CSV table of C-alpha atoms and ligand atoms in Angstrom, one decimal:
chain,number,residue,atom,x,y,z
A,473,UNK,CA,-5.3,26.1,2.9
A,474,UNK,CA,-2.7,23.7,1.8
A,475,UNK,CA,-3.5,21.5,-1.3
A,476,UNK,CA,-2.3,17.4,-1.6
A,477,UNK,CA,-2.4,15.7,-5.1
A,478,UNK,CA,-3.2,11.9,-4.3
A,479,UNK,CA,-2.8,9.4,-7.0
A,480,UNK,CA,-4.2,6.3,-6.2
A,481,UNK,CA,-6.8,7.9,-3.9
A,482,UNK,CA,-9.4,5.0,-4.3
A,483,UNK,CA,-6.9,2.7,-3.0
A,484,UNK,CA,-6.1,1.5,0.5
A,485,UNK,CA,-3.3,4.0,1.4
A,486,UNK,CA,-5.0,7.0,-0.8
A,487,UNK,CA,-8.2,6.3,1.3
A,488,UNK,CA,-6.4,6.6,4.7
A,489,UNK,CA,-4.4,9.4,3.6
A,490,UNK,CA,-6.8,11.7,2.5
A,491,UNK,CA,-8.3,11.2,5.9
A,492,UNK,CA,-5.4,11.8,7.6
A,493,UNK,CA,-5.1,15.4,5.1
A,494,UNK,CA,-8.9,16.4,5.4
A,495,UNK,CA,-8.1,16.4,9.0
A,496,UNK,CA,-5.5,18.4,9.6
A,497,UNK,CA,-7.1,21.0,7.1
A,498,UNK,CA,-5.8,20.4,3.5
A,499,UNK,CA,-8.0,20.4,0.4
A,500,UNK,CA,-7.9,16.9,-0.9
A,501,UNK,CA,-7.6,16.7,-4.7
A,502,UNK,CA,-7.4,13.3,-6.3
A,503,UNK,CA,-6.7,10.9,-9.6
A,504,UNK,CA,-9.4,9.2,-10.6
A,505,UNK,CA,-9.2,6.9,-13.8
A,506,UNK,CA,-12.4,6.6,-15.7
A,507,UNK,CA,-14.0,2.9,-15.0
A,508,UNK,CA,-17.4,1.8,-16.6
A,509,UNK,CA,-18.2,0.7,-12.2
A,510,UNK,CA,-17.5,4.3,-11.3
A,511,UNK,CA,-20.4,4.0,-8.5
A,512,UNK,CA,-18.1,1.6,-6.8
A,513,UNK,CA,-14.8,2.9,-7.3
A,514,UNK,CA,-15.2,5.6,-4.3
A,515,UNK,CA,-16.5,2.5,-2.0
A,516,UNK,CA,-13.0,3.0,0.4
A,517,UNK,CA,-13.6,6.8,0.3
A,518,UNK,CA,-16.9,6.0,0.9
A,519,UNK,CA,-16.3,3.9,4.3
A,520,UNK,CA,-14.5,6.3,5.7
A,521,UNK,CA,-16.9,9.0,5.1
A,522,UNK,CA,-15.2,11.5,3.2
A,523,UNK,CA,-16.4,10.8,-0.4
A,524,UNK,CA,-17.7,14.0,-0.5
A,525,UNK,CA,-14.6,15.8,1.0
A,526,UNK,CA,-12.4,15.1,-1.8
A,527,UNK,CA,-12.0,16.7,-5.3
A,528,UNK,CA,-12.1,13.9,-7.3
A,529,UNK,CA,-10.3,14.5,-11.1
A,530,UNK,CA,-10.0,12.8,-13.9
A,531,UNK,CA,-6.6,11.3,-15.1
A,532,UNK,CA,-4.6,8.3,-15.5
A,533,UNK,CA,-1.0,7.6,-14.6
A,534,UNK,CA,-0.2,6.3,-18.3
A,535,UNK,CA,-1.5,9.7,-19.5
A,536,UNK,CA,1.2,12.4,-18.7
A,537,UNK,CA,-1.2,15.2,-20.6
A,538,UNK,CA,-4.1,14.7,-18.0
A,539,UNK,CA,-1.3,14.5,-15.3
A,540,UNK,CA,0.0,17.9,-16.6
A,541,UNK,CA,-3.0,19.1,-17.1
A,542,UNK,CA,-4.3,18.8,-13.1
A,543,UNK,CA,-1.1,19.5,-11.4
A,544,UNK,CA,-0.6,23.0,-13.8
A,545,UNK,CA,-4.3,23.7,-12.9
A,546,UNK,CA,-4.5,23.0,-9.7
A,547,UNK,CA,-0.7,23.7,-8.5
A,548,UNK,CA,-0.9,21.8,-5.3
A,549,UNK,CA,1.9,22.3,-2.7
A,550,UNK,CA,2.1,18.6,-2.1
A,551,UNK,CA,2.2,15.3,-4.5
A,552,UNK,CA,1.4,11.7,-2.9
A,553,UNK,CA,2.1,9.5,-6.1
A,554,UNK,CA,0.3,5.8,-4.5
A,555,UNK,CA,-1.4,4.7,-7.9
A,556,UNK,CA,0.0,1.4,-9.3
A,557,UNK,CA,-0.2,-1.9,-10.2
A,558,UNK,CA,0.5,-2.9,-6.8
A,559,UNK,CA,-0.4,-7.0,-7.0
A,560,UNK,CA,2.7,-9.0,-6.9
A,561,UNK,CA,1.3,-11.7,-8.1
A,562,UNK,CA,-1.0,-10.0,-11.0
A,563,UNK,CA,2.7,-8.5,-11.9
A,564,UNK,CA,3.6,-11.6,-13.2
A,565,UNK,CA,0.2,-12.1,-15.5
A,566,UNK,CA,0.4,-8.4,-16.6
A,567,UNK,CA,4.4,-7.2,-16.9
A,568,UNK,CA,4.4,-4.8,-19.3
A,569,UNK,CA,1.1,-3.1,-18.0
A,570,UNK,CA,3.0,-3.1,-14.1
A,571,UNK,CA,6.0,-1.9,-16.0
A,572,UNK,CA,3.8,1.0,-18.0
A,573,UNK,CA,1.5,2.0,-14.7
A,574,UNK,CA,4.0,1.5,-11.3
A,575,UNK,CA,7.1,2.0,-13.5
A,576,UNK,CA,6.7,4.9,-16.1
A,577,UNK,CA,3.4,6.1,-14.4
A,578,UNK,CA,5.8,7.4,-11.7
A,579,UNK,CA,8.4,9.0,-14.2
A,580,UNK,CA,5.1,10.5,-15.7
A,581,UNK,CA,4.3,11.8,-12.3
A,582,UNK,CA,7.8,13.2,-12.1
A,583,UNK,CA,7.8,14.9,-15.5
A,584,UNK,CA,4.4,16.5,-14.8
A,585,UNK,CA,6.0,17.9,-11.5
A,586,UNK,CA,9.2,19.3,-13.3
A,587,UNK,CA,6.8,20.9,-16.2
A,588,UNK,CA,4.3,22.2,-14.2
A,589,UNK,CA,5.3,22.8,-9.8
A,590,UNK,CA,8.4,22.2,-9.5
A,591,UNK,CA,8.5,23.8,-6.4
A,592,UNK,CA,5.6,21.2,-5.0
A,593,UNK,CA,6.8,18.3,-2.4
A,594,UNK,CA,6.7,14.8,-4.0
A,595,UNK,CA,6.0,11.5,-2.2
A,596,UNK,CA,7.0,8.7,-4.2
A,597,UNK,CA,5.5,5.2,-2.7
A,598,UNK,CA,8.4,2.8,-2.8
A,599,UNK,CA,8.0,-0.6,-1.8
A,600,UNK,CA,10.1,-3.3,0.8
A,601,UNK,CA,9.1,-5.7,-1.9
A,602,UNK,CA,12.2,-3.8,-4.1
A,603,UNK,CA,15.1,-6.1,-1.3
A,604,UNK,CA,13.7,-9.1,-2.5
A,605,UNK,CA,15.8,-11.6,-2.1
A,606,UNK,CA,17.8,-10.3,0.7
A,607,UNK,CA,20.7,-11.6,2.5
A,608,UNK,CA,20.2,-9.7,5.8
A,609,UNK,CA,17.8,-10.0,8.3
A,610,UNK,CA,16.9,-6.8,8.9
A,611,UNK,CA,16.4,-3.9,5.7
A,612,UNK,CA,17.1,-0.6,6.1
A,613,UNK,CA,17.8,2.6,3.6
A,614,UNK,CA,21.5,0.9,2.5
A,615,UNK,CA,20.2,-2.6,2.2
A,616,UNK,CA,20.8,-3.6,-1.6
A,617,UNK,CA,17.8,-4.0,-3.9
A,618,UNK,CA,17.0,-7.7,-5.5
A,619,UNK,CA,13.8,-7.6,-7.1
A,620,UNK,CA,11.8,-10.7,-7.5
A,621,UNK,CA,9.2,-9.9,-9.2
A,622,UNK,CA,7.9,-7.7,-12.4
A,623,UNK,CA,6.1,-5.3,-9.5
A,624,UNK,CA,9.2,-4.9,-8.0
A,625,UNK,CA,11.2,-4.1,-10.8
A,626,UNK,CA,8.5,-1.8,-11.8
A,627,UNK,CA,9.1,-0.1,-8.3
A,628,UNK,CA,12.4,-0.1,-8.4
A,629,UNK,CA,12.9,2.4,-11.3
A,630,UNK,CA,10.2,4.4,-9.9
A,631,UNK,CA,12.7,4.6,-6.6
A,632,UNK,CA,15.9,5.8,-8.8
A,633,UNK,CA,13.5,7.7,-10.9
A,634,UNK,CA,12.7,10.2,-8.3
A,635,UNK,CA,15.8,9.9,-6.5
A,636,UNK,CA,17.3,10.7,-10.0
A,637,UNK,CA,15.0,14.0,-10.4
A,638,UNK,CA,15.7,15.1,-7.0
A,639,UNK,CA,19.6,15.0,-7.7
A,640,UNK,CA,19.2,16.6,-10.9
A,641,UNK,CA,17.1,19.4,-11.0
A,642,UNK,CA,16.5,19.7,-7.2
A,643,UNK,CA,12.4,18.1,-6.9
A,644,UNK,CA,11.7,17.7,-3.2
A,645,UNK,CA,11.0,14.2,-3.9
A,646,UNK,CA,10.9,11.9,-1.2
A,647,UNK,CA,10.7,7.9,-1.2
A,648,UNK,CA,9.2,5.9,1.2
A,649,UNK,CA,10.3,2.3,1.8
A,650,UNK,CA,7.3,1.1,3.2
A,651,UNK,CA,6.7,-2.6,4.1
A,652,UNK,CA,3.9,-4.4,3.9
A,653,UNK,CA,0.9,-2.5,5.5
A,654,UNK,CA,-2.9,-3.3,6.1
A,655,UNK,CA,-5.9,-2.5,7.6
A,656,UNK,CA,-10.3,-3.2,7.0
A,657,UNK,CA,-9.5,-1.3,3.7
A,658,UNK,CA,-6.8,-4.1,2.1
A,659,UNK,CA,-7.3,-5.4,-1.1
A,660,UNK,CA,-8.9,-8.6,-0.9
A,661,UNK,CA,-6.1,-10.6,-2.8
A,662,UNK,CA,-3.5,-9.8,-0.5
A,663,UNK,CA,-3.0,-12.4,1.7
A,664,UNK,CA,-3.9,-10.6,5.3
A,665,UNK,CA,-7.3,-9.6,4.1
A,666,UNK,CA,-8.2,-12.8,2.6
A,667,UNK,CA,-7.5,-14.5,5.7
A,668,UNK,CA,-9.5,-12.4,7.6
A,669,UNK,CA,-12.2,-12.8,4.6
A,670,UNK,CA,-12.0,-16.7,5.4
A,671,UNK,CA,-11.9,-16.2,8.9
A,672,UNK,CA,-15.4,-14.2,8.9
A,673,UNK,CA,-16.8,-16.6,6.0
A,674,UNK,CA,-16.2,-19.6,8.1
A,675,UNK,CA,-17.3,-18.3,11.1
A,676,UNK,CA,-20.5,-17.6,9.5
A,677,UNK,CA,-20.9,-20.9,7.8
A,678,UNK,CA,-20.8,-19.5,4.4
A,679,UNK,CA,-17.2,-21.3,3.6
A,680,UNK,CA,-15.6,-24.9,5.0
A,681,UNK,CA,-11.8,-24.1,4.4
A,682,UNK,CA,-9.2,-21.3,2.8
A,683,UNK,CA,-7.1,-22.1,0.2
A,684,UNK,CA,-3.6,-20.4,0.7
A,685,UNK,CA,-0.2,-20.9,-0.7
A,686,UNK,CA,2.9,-20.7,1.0
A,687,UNK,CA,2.5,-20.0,4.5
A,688,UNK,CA,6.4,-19.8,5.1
A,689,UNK,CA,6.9,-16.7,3.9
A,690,UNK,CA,7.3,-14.0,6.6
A,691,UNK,CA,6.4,-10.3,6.1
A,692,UNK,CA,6.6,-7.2,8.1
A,693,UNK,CA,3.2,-6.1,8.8
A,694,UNK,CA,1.8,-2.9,10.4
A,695,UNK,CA,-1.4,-0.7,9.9
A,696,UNK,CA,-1.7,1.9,7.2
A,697,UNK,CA,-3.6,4.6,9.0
A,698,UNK,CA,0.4,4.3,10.5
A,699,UNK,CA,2.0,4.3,7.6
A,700,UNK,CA,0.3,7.2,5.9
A,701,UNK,CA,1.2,9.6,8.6
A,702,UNK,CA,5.0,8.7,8.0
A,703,UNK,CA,4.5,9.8,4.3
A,704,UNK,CA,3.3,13.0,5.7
A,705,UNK,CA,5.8,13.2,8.2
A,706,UNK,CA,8.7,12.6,5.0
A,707,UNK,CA,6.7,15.6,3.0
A,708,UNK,CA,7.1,18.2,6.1
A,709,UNK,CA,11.0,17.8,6.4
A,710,UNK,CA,13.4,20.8,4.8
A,711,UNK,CA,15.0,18.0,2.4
A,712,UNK,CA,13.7,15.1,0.9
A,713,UNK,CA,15.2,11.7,2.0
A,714,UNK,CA,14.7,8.1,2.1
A,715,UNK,CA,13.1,5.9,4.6
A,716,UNK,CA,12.4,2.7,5.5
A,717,UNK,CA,8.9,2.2,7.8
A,718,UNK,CA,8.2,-0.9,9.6
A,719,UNK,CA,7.4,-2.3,12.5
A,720,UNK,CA,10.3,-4.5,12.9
A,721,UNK,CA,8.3,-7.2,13.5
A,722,UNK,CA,8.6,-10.2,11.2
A,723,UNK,CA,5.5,-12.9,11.4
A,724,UNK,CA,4.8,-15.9,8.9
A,725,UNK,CA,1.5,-16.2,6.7
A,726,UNK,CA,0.8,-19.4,9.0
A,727,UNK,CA,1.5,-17.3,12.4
A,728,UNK,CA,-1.0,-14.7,11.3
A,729,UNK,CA,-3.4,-17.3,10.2
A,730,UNK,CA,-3.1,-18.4,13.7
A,731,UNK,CA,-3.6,-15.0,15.1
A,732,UNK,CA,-6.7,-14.3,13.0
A,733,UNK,CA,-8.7,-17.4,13.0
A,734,UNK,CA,-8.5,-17.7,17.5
A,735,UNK,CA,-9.9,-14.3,17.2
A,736,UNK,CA,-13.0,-15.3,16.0
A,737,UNK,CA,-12.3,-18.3,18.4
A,738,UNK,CA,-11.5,-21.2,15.7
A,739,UNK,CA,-8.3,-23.0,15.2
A,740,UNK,CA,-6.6,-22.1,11.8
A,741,UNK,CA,-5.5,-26.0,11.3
A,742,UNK,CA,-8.6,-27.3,10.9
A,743,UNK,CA,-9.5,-24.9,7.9
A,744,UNK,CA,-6.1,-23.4,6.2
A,745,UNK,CA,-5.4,-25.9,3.0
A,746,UNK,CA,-2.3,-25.3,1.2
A,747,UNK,CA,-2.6,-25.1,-3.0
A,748,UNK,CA,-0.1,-25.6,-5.1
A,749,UNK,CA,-1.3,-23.3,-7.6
A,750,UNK,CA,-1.2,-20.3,-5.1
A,751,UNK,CA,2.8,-20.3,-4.7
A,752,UNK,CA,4.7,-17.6,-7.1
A,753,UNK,CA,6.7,-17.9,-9.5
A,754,UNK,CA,9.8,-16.4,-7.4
A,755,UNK,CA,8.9,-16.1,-3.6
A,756,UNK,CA,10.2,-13.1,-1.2
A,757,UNK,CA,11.1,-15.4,1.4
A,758,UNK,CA,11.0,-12.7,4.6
A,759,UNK,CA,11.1,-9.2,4.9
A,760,UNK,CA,11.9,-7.4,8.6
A,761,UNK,CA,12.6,-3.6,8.5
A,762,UNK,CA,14.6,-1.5,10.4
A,763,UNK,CA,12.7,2.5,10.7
A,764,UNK,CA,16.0,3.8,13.2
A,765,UNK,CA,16.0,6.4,10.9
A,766,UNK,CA,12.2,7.4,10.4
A,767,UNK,CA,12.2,6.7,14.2
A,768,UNK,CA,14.8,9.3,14.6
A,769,UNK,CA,14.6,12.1,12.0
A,770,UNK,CA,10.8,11.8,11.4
A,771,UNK,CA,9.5,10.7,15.0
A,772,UNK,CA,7.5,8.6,13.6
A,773,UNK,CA,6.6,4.9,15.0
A,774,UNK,CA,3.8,2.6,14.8
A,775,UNK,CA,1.2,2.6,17.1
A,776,UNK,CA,-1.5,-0.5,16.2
A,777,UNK,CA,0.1,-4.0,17.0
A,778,UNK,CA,-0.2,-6.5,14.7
A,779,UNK,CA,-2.6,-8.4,17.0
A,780,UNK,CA,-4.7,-5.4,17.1
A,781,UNK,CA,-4.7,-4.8,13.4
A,782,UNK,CA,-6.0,-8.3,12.9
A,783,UNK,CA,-8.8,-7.8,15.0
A,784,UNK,CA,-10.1,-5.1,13.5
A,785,UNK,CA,-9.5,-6.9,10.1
A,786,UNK,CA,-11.6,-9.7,11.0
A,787,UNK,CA,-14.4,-7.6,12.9
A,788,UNK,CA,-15.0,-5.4,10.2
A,789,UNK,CA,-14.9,-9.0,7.6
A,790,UNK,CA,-17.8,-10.1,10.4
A,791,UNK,CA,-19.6,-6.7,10.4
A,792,UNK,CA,-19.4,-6.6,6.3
A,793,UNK,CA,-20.9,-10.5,5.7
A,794,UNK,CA,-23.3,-10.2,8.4
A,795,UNK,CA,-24.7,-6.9,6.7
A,796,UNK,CA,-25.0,-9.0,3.3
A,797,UNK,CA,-26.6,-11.6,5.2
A,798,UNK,CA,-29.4,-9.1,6.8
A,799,UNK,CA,-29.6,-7.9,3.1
A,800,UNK,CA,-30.5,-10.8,1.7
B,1272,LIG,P1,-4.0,-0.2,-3.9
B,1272,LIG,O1,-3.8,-1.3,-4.8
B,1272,LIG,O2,-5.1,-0.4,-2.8
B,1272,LIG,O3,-4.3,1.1,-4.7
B,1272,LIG,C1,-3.8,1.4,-5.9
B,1272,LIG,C2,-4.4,2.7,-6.5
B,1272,LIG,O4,-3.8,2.9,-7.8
B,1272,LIG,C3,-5.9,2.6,-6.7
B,1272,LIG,O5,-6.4,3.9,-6.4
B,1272,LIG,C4,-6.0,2.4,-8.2
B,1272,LIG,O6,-7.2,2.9,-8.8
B,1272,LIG,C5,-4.8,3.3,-8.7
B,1272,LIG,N1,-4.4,3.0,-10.1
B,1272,LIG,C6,-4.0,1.9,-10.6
B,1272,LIG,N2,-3.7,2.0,-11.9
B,1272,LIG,C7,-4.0,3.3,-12.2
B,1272,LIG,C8,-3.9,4.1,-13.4
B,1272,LIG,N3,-3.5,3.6,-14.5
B,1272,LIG,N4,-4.2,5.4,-13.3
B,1272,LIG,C9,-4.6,6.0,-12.1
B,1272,LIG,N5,-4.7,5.3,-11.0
B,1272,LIG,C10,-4.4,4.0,-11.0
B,1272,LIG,O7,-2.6,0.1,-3.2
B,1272,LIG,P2,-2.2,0.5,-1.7
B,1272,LIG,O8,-3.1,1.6,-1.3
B,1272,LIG,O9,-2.1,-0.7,-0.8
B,1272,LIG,O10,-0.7,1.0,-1.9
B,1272,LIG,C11,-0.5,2.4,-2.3
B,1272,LIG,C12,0.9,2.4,-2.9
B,1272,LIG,O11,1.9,2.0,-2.0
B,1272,LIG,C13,1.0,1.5,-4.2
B,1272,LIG,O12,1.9,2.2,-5.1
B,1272,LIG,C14,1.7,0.3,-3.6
B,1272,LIG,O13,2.4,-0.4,-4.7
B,1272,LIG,C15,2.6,0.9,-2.6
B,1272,LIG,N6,3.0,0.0,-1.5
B,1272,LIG,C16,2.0,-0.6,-0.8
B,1272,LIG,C17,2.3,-1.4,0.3
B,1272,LIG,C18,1.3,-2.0,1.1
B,1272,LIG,O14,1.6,-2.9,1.9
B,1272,LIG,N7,0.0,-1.7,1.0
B,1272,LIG,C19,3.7,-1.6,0.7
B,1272,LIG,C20,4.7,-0.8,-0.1
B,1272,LIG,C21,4.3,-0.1,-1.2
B,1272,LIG,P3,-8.5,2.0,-9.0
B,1272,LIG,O15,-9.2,2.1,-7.6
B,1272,LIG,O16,-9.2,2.6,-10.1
B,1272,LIG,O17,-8.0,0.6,-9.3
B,1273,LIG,P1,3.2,-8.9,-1.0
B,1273,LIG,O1,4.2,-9.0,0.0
B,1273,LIG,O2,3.0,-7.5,-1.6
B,1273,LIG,O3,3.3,-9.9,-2.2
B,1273,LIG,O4,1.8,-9.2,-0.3
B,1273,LIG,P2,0.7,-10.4,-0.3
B,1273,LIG,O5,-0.2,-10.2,0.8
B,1273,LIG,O6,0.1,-10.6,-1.7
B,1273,LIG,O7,1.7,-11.7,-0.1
B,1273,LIG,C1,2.4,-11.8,1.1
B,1273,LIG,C2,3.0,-13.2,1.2
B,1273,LIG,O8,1.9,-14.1,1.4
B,1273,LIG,C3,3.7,-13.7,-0.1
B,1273,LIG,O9,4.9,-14.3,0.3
B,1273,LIG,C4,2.8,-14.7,-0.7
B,1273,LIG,O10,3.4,-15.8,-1.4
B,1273,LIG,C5,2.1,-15.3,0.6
B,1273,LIG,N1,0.9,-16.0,0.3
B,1273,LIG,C6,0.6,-17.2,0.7
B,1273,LIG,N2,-0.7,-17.5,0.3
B,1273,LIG,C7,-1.2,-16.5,-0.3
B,1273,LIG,C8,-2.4,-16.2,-1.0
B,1273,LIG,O11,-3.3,-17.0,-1.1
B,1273,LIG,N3,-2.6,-14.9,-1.5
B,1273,LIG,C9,-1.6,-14.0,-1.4
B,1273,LIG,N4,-1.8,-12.8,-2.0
B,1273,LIG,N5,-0.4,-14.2,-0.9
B,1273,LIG,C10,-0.2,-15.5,-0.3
């Protein structure tokens, strides 16, 4: 049976990709860093129903002994590294602790790998976010980087980081360039998921409006049960590579409040309010990829459209308030 390492397996993408593993057999091991909520921590893993299917271990990306420690014990044949820091805007509240978890928590990851299975296939989960402020309209794996953001930066030496161990001492350590990607299981600061939060809350009556900043900025949006089956994909290939995955799709904050809000059959002008406060301190402007090369040397290509992934964003928003509501 074929072992995967996730780190970051309480997250979004950890949830989905231990799914994806379980299913086609593997035994799932994965980080977990103490918290003082630990009965909530599982609650993705939890959704999906497979709390119980994973080997949960204790660790934390800032401590390469515990790092060491699982990977020599457990020697698994495959390494998803998706822990991080991953809120651009909390990046710019918290640098130094980005820097330390997304940045060095990576090179940690690496070392462990080099110390302890060096012959084990590293993902490492690199992030559209790292072109910044780009002067083409399309990204793909020879765009140059412009980070605009502490995050990004952070990400940015993870890339070269495990692009640097695979040229020197020959890790199987692949990088994937993945834009941004969402789903029911999105954090709820990121700007998808709290407009299909809003959507359901005003739906329901239990808000009047949604507070957004700028709703310019375009992004690249696909669905991550997708996008973990390209990381997958990356981790099956006889050498490692880099590679972009999107949808090639480019939509605007304001287009997919428009898109969320008529699914629930309301009109996103009379609700979205812009705030000031909300708009970062350096914006991405817009992101588009271009996945020829996943498309071609992985296969791989999306399969949920974005107007698809919003309704299942804003159904499940529904299903979760009106379950509080019953509870009450
Ligand atoms: P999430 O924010 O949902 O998950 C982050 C995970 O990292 C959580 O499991 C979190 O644990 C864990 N983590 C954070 N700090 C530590 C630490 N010190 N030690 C151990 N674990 C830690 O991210 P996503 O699932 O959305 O993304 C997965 C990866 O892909 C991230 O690296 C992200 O930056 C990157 N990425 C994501 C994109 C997207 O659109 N989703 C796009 C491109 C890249 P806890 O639950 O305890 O907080
Ligand atoms: P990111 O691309 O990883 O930063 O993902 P986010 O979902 O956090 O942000 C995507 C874009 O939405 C960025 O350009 C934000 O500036 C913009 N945005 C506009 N309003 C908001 C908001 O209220 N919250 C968040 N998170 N982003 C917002």
């Amino acid at each position: 049976m074929p072992q995967a390492l996730i780190t970051g397996v309480t997250g979004q993408d950890g949830a989905y990709l231990a799914q994806f593993l379980l299913a086609r057999g593997y035994r799932v091991l994965g980080l977990l860093r103490r918290s003082a909520s630990s009965d909530v921590i599982g609650e993705r893993l939890r959704w999906l129903g497979i709390i119980d299917q994973v080997a949960l271990l204790d660790g934390d990306m800032s401590d390469l002994g515990s790092l060491i420690r699982i990977i020599d014990k457990h020697g698994p044949d495959e390494i998803y590294n998706l822990a991080a820091q991953s809120f651009v805007a909390s990046s710019w509240q918290q640098p130094l602790l980005t820097a330390q978890v997304t940045g060095l928590g990576a090179l940690n990851v690496l070392e462990a790998v080099r110390i302890a299975a060096p012959r084990a296939r590293i993902y490492q989960a690199s992030s559209s976010e790292m072109f910044g402020k780009i002067g083409t309209a399309e990204q793909n794996e020879t765009t140059p980087f412009y980070p605009r953001s502490p995050y990004a930066a952070a990400k940015l030496f993870a890339h070269w980081m495990a692009v640097n161990y695979r040229e020197s001492f020959g890790l199987h350590a692949s990088s994937g360039l993945l834009f941004n990607h969402e789903s029911p299981l999105r954090g709820i600061e990121f700007v998808t998921r709290k407009i299909t939060d809003g959507v359901a809350r005003i739906k329901l009556g239990l808000s009047r409006e949604l507070r957004l900043g700028n709703l310019e900025a375009k992004r690249d949006w696909g669905h991550a049960r997708d996008y973990v089956r390209a990381m997958w994909l990356m981790l099956q290939q006889e050498h490692p590579g880099d590679y972009v995955v999107a949808t090639g799709r480019s939509t605007s904050v304001c287009e997919f409040c428009q898109i969320a809000f008529a699914h629930a059959g309301l009109d996103h002008r009379e609700f979205v309010r812009v705030d000031p406060l909300l708009f970062r301190p350096a914006e991405v402007d817009a992101l588009r990829g271009d996945a020829t090369k996943a498309r071609q040397a992985l296969g791989w290509a999306p399969e949920v459209s974005l107007e698809a992934l919003a309704a299942e964003m804003v159904e499940a928003d529904l299903a979760r308030h009106r379950a509080r509501l019953k509870a009450d």
